[in-house]
mmCIF file of C-alpha atoms and ligand atoms in Angstrom:
data_model
loop_
_atom_site.group_PDB
_atom_site.id
_atom_site.type_symbol
_atom_site.label_atom_id
_atom_site.label_comp_id
_atom_site.label_asym_id
_atom_site.label_seq_id
_atom_site.Cartn_x
_atom_site.Cartn_y
_atom_site.Cartn_z
ATOM 1 C CA MET A 1 -5.485 221.459 181.740
ATOM 2 C CA MET A 2 -1.652 221.231 180.481
ATOM 3 C CA VAL A 3 -0.123 217.735 181.412
ATOM 4 C CA VAL A 4 3.673 218.383 181.135
ATOM 5 C CA ASP A 5 6.402 216.191 181.796
ATOM 6 C CA LYS A 6 9.097 218.104 180.487
ATOM 7 C CA ILE A 7 11.191 220.468 183.124
ATOM 8 C CA LYS A 8 12.141 222.954 179.807
ATOM 9 C CA ASP A 9 8.611 222.997 179.078
ATOM 10 C CA ILE A 10 7.185 224.004 182.655
ATOM 11 C CA ARG A 11 10.171 227.069 182.048
ATOM 12 C CA GLU A 12 8.283 228.400 179.036
ATOM 13 C CA ILE A 13 4.936 227.827 180.160
ATOM 14 C CA ILE A 14 5.814 229.630 183.414
ATOM 15 C CA LYS A 15 7.681 232.273 181.721
ATOM 16 C CA SER A 16 4.467 232.941 179.275
ATOM 17 C CA GLN A 17 2.523 232.929 182.286
ATOM 18 C CA LYS A 18 4.569 235.482 184.286
ATOM 19 C CA SER A 19 4.856 237.822 180.841
ATOM 20 C CA GLN A 20 1.172 237.804 181.670
ATOM 21 C CA ASN A 21 1.253 239.208 185.270
ATOM 22 C CA LYS A 22 -0.523 236.198 186.501
ATOM 23 C CA LYS A 23 0.376 234.900 190.005
ATOM 24 C CA ILE A 24 1.651 230.917 190.263
ATOM 25 C CA GLY A 25 0.703 229.248 192.883
ATOM 26 C CA LEU A 26 2.155 225.335 192.888
ATOM 27 C CA VAL A 27 0.911 222.191 194.809
ATOM 28 C CA PRO A 28 3.784 219.599 195.314
ATOM 29 C CA THR A 29 1.779 216.174 195.875
ATOM 30 C CA MET A 30 2.542 212.028 195.136
ATOM 31 C CA GLY A 31 -0.674 211.575 193.888
ATOM 32 C CA TYR A 32 -3.088 209.154 194.538
ATOM 33 C CA LEU A 33 -5.301 212.278 195.431
ATOM 34 C CA HIS A 34 -7.788 212.248 197.562
ATOM 35 C CA GLU A 35 -10.133 215.255 199.522
ATOM 36 C CA GLY A 36 -7.057 216.871 201.379
ATOM 37 C CA HIS A 37 -5.082 217.413 197.708
ATOM 38 C CA LEU A 38 -7.893 218.804 196.224
ATOM 39 C CA SER A 39 -8.751 221.505 199.055
ATOM 40 C CA LEU A 40 -4.902 222.433 198.796
ATOM 41 C CA ILE A 41 -5.850 223.113 195.246
ATOM 42 C CA LYS A 42 -8.572 224.899 196.373
ATOM 43 C CA LYS A 43 -6.191 227.292 198.098
ATOM 44 C CA ALA A 44 -3.900 227.742 195.428
ATOM 45 C CA LYS A 45 -6.851 228.931 193.420
ATOM 46 C CA GLU A 46 -8.025 231.288 195.939
ATOM 47 C CA ASN A 47 -4.133 232.620 196.065
ATOM 48 C CA SER A 48 -2.696 232.520 192.414
ATOM 49 C CA ASP A 49 -3.793 233.168 189.330
ATOM 50 C CA PHE A 50 -2.305 230.039 187.784
ATOM 51 C CA VAL A 51 -1.922 226.712 189.535
ATOM 52 C CA CYS A 52 0.088 224.059 188.938
ATOM 53 C CA ALA A 53 0.224 220.482 190.911
ATOM 54 C CA SER A 54 3.164 218.101 190.457
ATOM 55 C CA ILE A 55 2.283 214.471 191.151
ATOM 56 C CA PHE A 56 5.892 212.420 191.927
ATOM 57 C CA VAL A 57 6.670 209.862 194.025
ATOM 58 C CA ASN A 58 9.853 211.492 195.046
ATOM 59 C CA PRO A 59 12.534 207.918 195.799
ATOM 60 C CA ILE A 60 14.840 209.685 197.541
ATOM 61 C CA GLN A 61 12.380 210.731 200.528
ATOM 62 C CA PHE A 62 11.636 207.194 201.289
ATOM 63 C CA GLY A 63 13.554 204.693 203.663
ATOM 64 C CA PRO A 64 14.923 201.752 202.002
ATOM 65 C CA ASN A 65 12.693 199.519 204.443
ATOM 66 C CA GLU A 66 9.525 202.213 203.027
ATOM 67 C CA ASP A 67 6.859 201.501 200.470
ATOM 68 C CA TYR A 68 8.237 203.416 197.894
ATOM 69 C CA ASP A 69 7.641 200.315 195.379
ATOM 70 C CA LYS A 70 3.894 199.790 197.138
ATOM 71 C CA TYR A 71 3.302 203.864 196.945
ATOM 72 C CA PRO A 72 -0.371 203.641 195.230
ATOM 73 C CA ARG A 73 -0.545 205.357 191.931
ATOM 74 C CA ASP A 74 -2.928 206.257 189.538
ATOM 75 C CA ILE A 75 -2.200 208.977 187.355
ATOM 76 C CA GLU A 76 -5.512 209.017 185.080
ATOM 77 C CA ARG A 77 -7.869 209.477 188.180
ATOM 78 C CA ASP A 78 -5.704 212.017 189.644
ATOM 79 C CA LEU A 79 -5.849 213.938 186.439
ATOM 80 C CA LYS A 80 -9.338 213.764 186.125
ATOM 81 C CA LEU A 81 -10.072 214.990 189.810
ATOM 82 C CA LEU A 82 -7.302 217.409 189.274
ATOM 83 C CA GLU A 83 -8.930 219.072 185.664
ATOM 84 C CA GLU A 84 -12.451 218.935 187.383
ATOM 85 C CA ASN A 85 -11.584 221.091 190.611
ATOM 86 C CA GLY A 86 -9.743 223.830 188.069
ATOM 87 C CA CYS A 87 -6.277 222.703 188.066
ATOM 88 C CA ASP A 88 -4.563 224.820 185.098
ATOM 89 C CA LEU A 89 -1.636 222.433 184.464
ATOM 90 C CA VAL A 90 -0.180 219.517 186.168
ATOM 91 C CA PHE A 91 3.312 218.477 186.170
ATOM 92 C CA THR A 92 4.401 214.378 185.664
ATOM 93 C CA PRO A 93 8.044 213.916 185.802
ATOM 94 C CA SER A 94 10.122 210.869 185.616
ATOM 95 C CA VAL A 95 12.316 209.911 188.014
ATOM 96 C CA GLU A 96 15.069 210.422 185.135
ATOM 97 C CA GLU A 97 13.594 213.758 184.365
ATOM 98 C CA MET A 98 13.888 214.886 187.896
ATOM 99 C CA TYR A 99 16.824 212.481 188.935
ATOM 100 C CA PRO A 100 18.474 212.378 185.615
ATOM 101 C CA ASN A 101 22.906 212.725 186.699
ATOM 102 C CA GLU A 102 24.032 211.025 189.542
ATOM 103 C CA ARG A 103 22.843 213.721 192.309
ATOM 104 C CA LEU A 104 25.398 215.360 194.663
ATOM 105 C CA THR A 105 23.369 218.353 196.370
ATOM 106 C CA THR A 106 21.308 217.408 199.161
ATOM 107 C CA ILE A 107 19.522 220.415 200.741
ATOM 108 C CA THR A 108 19.453 219.869 204.510
ATOM 109 C CA VAL A 109 17.516 221.401 207.397
ATOM 110 C CA SER A 110 19.024 220.190 210.500
ATOM 111 C CA LYS A 111 17.661 220.421 214.269
ATOM 112 C CA ILE A 112 13.658 220.432 213.502
ATOM 113 C CA THR A 113 15.044 217.707 211.334
ATOM 114 C CA ASP A 114 16.064 215.591 214.341
ATOM 115 C CA LYS A 115 12.831 214.852 216.250
ATOM 116 C CA LEU A 116 9.085 213.682 215.444
ATOM 117 C CA CYS A 117 9.095 212.249 212.214
ATOM 118 C CA GLY A 118 12.403 212.943 211.004
ATOM 119 C CA ALA A 119 13.797 210.914 214.035
ATOM 120 C CA TYR A 120 11.961 207.695 212.735
ATOM 121 C CA ARG A 121 12.991 209.057 209.049
ATOM 122 C CA PRO A 122 16.256 209.459 208.590
ATOM 123 C CA GLY A 123 16.823 211.486 205.857
ATOM 124 C CA HIS A 124 13.077 211.515 204.880
ATOM 125 C CA PHE A 125 13.257 215.475 205.212
ATOM 126 C CA ASP A 126 16.573 215.779 203.146
ATOM 127 C CA GLY A 127 14.809 214.003 200.469
ATOM 128 C CA VAL A 128 11.424 216.456 200.741
ATOM 129 C CA CYS A 129 13.595 219.517 201.231
ATOM 130 C CA THR A 130 15.635 218.422 198.133
ATOM 131 C CA VAL A 131 12.745 217.966 195.752
ATOM 132 C CA VAL A 132 10.673 220.941 197.344
ATOM 133 C CA ALA A 133 13.873 222.723 196.218
ATOM 134 C CA LYS A 134 13.794 221.679 192.889
ATOM 135 C CA LEU A 135 10.228 222.077 192.268
ATOM 136 C CA PHE A 136 10.335 225.904 193.549
ATOM 137 C CA ASN A 137 13.505 226.205 191.178
ATOM 138 C CA ILE A 138 11.655 225.103 188.289
ATOM 139 C CA PHE A 139 8.526 226.328 189.061
ATOM 140 C CA THR A 140 9.325 230.185 190.826
ATOM 141 C CA PRO A 141 5.932 229.883 192.154
ATOM 142 C CA ASP A 142 4.608 232.751 194.255
ATOM 143 C CA ILE A 143 2.475 230.255 196.650
ATOM 144 C CA ALA A 144 3.056 226.806 197.504
ATOM 145 C CA VAL A 145 0.506 225.233 199.383
ATOM 146 C CA PHE A 146 1.529 222.692 201.728
ATOM 147 C CA GLY A 147 -1.261 220.187 204.333
ATOM 148 C CA GLN A 148 -1.350 220.736 208.189
ATOM 149 C CA LYS A 149 -1.718 217.379 208.287
ATOM 150 C CA ASP A 150 2.287 216.701 207.354
ATOM 151 C CA ALA A 151 2.810 219.551 210.125
ATOM 152 C CA GLN A 152 6.820 218.917 210.571
ATOM 153 C CA GLN A 153 6.853 219.050 206.560
ATOM 154 C CA VAL A 154 4.990 222.650 206.885
ATOM 155 C CA ALA A 155 7.549 223.859 209.693
ATOM 156 C CA VAL A 156 10.608 222.219 208.325
ATOM 157 C CA ILE A 157 9.972 224.329 204.137
ATOM 158 C CA LYS A 158 9.321 227.456 206.361
ATOM 159 C CA LYS A 159 12.271 226.940 207.412
ATOM 160 C CA MET A 160 14.032 226.258 204.239
ATOM 161 C CA VAL A 161 12.544 229.304 202.303
ATOM 162 C CA GLU A 162 13.690 231.133 205.283
ATOM 163 C CA ASP A 163 17.119 230.072 205.695
ATOM 164 C CA LEU A 164 17.735 230.218 201.798
ATOM 165 C CA ASN A 165 15.934 233.136 200.887
ATOM 166 C CA ILE A 166 13.651 231.479 198.462
ATOM 167 C CA PRO A 167 11.090 234.068 197.279
ATOM 168 C CA VAL A 168 7.906 231.596 197.887
ATOM 169 C CA GLU A 169 5.091 232.547 199.898
ATOM 170 C CA ILE A 170 4.582 228.948 202.055
ATOM 171 C CA ILE A 171 0.554 228.427 202.634
ATOM 172 C CA ALA A 172 -0.524 225.855 205.162
ATOM 173 C CA SER A 173 -4.124 224.560 204.554
ATOM 174 C CA PRO A 174 -5.848 222.661 207.154
ATOM 175 C CA ILE A 175 -6.402 218.720 207.606
ATOM 176 C CA VAL A 176 -9.022 217.548 205.801
ATOM 177 C CA ARG A 177 -10.745 214.209 207.419
ATOM 178 C CA ASP A 178 -13.426 211.623 206.374
ATOM 179 C CA GLU A 179 -16.927 212.074 208.271
ATOM 180 C CA ASP A 180 -16.108 209.816 211.165
ATOM 181 C CA GLY A 181 -12.914 211.724 212.064
ATOM 182 C CA LEU A 182 -9.619 209.792 209.875
ATOM 183 C CA ALA A 183 -6.812 212.570 208.685
ATOM 184 C CA LEU A 184 -7.435 211.964 204.715
ATOM 185 C CA SER A 185 -3.983 210.403 203.378
ATOM 186 C CA SER A 186 -3.274 208.368 200.468
ATOM 187 C CA ARG A 187 -1.759 205.644 202.590
ATOM 188 C CA ASN A 188 -4.609 204.904 204.349
ATOM 189 C CA THR A 189 -5.514 202.393 200.599
ATOM 190 C CA TYR A 190 -3.334 199.941 203.029
ATOM 191 C CA LEU A 191 -5.519 199.655 205.538
ATOM 192 C CA THR A 192 -8.044 196.610 206.205
ATOM 193 C CA ASP A 193 -11.659 197.324 207.210
ATOM 194 C CA GLU A 194 -10.852 196.154 210.778
ATOM 195 C CA GLU A 195 -7.362 198.081 210.849
ATOM 196 C CA ARG A 196 -9.632 201.273 209.248
ATOM 197 C CA ARG A 197 -11.663 201.371 212.243
ATOM 198 C CA ALA A 198 -8.995 200.529 214.623
ATOM 199 C CA ALA A 199 -7.253 204.215 213.021
ATOM 200 C CA LEU A 200 -10.049 206.148 214.039
ATOM 201 C CA ILE A 201 -8.170 206.086 217.544
ATOM 202 C CA LEU A 202 -5.398 208.900 216.143
ATOM 203 C CA ASN A 203 -8.737 211.349 215.871
ATOM 204 C CA LYS A 204 -10.203 210.369 219.228
ATOM 205 C CA SER A 205 -6.687 210.976 221.317
ATOM 206 C CA LEU A 206 -6.340 214.339 219.513
ATOM 207 C CA LYS A 207 -9.905 214.984 220.232
ATOM 208 C CA GLU A 208 -9.305 214.159 223.988
ATOM 209 C CA ALA A 209 -6.576 216.486 223.967
ATOM 210 C CA GLU A 210 -8.703 219.290 222.476
ATOM 211 C CA LYS A 211 -11.421 218.840 224.629
ATOM 212 C CA LEU A 212 -8.739 219.328 228.106
ATOM 213 C CA LEU A 213 -7.338 222.085 226.675
ATOM 214 C CA VAL A 214 -10.683 224.003 226.031
ATOM 215 C CA SER A 215 -11.222 223.201 229.383
ATOM 216 C CA GLY A 216 -8.331 224.782 230.652
ATOM 217 C CA GLU A 217 -5.224 222.554 230.913
ATOM 218 C CA ARG A 218 -2.106 223.608 229.772
ATOM 219 C CA SER A 219 0.604 221.280 231.155
ATOM 220 C CA ALA A 220 1.618 219.499 227.888
ATOM 221 C CA GLU A 221 2.639 216.061 230.247
ATOM 222 C CA LYS A 222 -1.115 215.905 231.215
ATOM 223 C CA ILE A 223 -2.476 216.246 227.314
ATOM 224 C CA LEU A 224 0.397 214.038 226.370
ATOM 225 C CA ASP A 225 -0.898 211.261 229.007
ATOM 226 C CA ALA A 226 -4.084 211.414 228.420
ATOM 227 C CA VAL A 227 -3.382 211.217 224.129
ATOM 228 C CA ARG A 228 -1.143 207.712 225.313
ATOM 229 C CA LYS A 229 -4.596 206.062 227.676
ATOM 230 C CA THR A 230 -6.010 206.968 224.459
ATOM 231 C CA LEU A 231 -4.186 205.824 222.037
ATOM 232 C CA GLU A 232 -3.294 202.241 224.273
ATOM 233 C CA ASP A 233 -7.072 201.705 224.592
ATOM 234 C CA GLU A 234 -7.140 200.536 221.071
ATOM 235 C CA PRO A 235 -4.912 196.925 220.833
ATOM 236 C CA GLN A 236 -4.238 197.403 217.076
ATOM 237 C CA CYS A 237 -2.479 200.859 217.717
ATOM 238 C CA LYS A 238 1.588 201.075 218.037
ATOM 239 C CA VAL A 239 2.418 204.514 219.278
ATOM 240 C CA GLN A 240 5.811 205.427 217.651
ATOM 241 C CA TYR A 241 5.726 209.248 219.053
ATOM 242 C CA ILE A 242 3.031 211.879 220.873
ATOM 243 C CA SER A 243 4.862 214.829 221.166
ATOM 244 C CA CYS A 244 3.667 218.438 222.241
ATOM 245 C CA VAL A 245 5.549 221.353 220.333
ATOM 246 C CA ASP A 246 6.029 224.694 219.517
ATOM 247 C CA PRO A 247 4.424 224.883 216.390
ATOM 248 C CA ASP A 248 7.090 226.539 214.266
ATOM 249 C CA THR A 249 10.628 225.913 215.859
ATOM 250 C CA LEU A 250 9.195 222.013 216.876
ATOM 251 C CA ASP A 251 10.620 222.664 220.333
ATOM 252 C CA ASP A 252 9.009 220.686 223.266
ATOM 253 C CA LEU A 253 6.742 222.706 225.533
ATOM 254 C CA ASN A 254 5.934 221.789 228.859
ATOM 255 C CA THR A 255 3.641 224.598 229.570
ATOM 256 C CA ILE A 256 1.444 225.198 226.476
ATOM 257 C CA GLY A 257 1.272 229.135 225.720
ATOM 258 C CA ASP A 258 -0.514 230.767 222.878
ATOM 259 C CA LYS A 259 0.428 227.764 220.005
ATOM 260 C CA ALA A 260 0.792 224.210 220.516
ATOM 261 C CA LEU A 261 0.988 221.166 218.178
ATOM 262 C CA ILE A 262 0.014 217.694 219.577
ATOM 263 C CA ALA A 263 1.331 215.629 216.941
ATOM 264 C CA ILE A 264 1.144 211.838 216.623
ATOM 265 C CA ALA A 265 2.236 208.866 214.500
ATOM 266 C CA CYS A 266 1.214 205.426 215.313
ATOM 267 C CA TYR A 267 1.286 201.941 213.217
ATOM 268 C CA ILE A 268 -2.269 200.451 213.005
ATOM 269 C CA GLY A 269 -0.922 196.814 211.711
ATOM 270 C CA ASP A 270 2.059 197.345 209.140
ATOM 271 C CA THR A 271 0.590 201.185 208.672
ATOM 272 C CA ARG A 272 2.456 204.056 209.650
ATOM 273 C CA LEU A 273 -0.216 206.739 210.531
ATOM 274 C CA ILE A 274 0.298 210.440 211.668
ATOM 275 C CA ASP A 275 -2.418 212.739 213.083
ATOM 276 C CA ASN A 276 -1.847 216.281 214.492
ATOM 277 C CA LEU A 277 -3.901 218.704 216.457
ATOM 278 C CA LEU A 278 -2.681 222.531 215.917
ATOM 279 C CA TRP A 279 -3.487 224.419 219.123
ATOM 280 C CA SER A 280 -3.865 228.187 218.839
ATOM 281 C CA VAL A 281 -5.673 230.725 221.832
ATOM 282 C CA ASP A 282 -7.654 232.536 219.124
ATOM 283 C CA LYS A 283 -8.493 229.052 217.456
HETATM 284 P P1 AMP U 1 1.299 213.790 199.651
HETATM 285 O O1 AMP U 1 0.666 213.010 198.223
HETATM 286 O O2 AMP U 1 0.989 212.650 200.626
HETATM 287 O O3 AMP U 1 3.197 213.963 199.579
HETATM 288 O O4 AMP U 1 0.518 214.846 200.000
HETATM 289 C C1 AMP U 1 0.730 216.114 198.911
HETATM 290 C C2 AMP U 1 0.278 217.167 200.173
HETATM 291 O O5 AMP U 1 -1.442 216.989 200.301
HETATM 292 C C3 AMP U 1 1.021 217.547 201.248
HETATM 293 O O6 AMP U 1 0.981 219.122 201.388
HETATM 294 C C4 AMP U 1 0.286 216.862 202.350
HETATM 295 O O7 AMP U 1 0.688 217.851 203.684
HETATM 296 C C5 AMP U 1 -0.831 217.013 201.882
HETATM 297 N N1 AMP U 1 -2.007 216.545 202.436
HETATM 298 C C6 AMP U 1 -2.425 215.087 202.687
HETATM 299 N N2 AMP U 1 -3.392 214.546 203.138
HETATM 300 C C7 AMP U 1 -3.741 215.625 203.765
HETATM 301 C C8 AMP U 1 -4.939 216.108 204.173
HETATM 302 N N3 AMP U 1 -5.997 215.096 205.201
HETATM 303 N N4 AMP U 1 -5.278 217.020 204.772
HETATM 304 C C9 AMP U 1 -5.019 217.979 204.357
HETATM 305 N N5 AMP U 1 -3.645 218.229 203.537
HETATM 306 C C10 AMP U 1 -3.378 217.058 203.187
#
């Protein structure tokens, strides 16, 4: 596995791989990897010939009061996991490599970034889109894999790619959970044992929603009420938002048709956690 921290070296390697007709796959991450990230590597391997991951804690997607400084990092462990999982190349740039001079350009996807997480994390998706657009320009990948865990991110990146005609196929990969149902997240490391137990309420509330959907309930209001009630059963859980939206446009739904995204964000103690249920009729 190649470990590369300079953009010009990435460009040379990718050029050589493309000259051998290799299809390039990219998995952008912020590191502190878990099975969720590794499932994206697996998906990239199934859909490309040369699998690249990036590990970069992107400062411009964190708000001033967010956890950029304390975000967990363990590069040695990450590299070992990526190698064991058959990744071909890892890009580990410094902040200076990615943002060497004053940056005057920002990619903004409007409207669909005003809701869900975007409503509570101003500037977050500008930071995400800007770094992902840079990574797309550096790697020129054929495919890029993103986790459905960050459902709004998937919708926003797809829209950016469509609007800017970026020649990459975006593949969304399902949420990976711990055995007890908690969606894996690098931020789960912030939770105390007691908070981790309380955090199970997120998945439990989505299971309630799924049960109602399976039983034929199509009123978003009724489903959201059930989710809210379940979340409120857990005293340590403070709800930030609960929404039922179209998975692509992120428009609020009143009545659920073929597909819906039920997305939640909650604080457990000081830790903000997100989870979601992607519902589709053929599922
Ligand atoms: P992050 O390192 O948090 O920026 O995440 C990098 C990628 O991994 C993103 O596309 C996330 O959506 C994805 N990801 C994070 N957690 C999970 C999970 N539990 N299941 C599937 N994908 C995930």
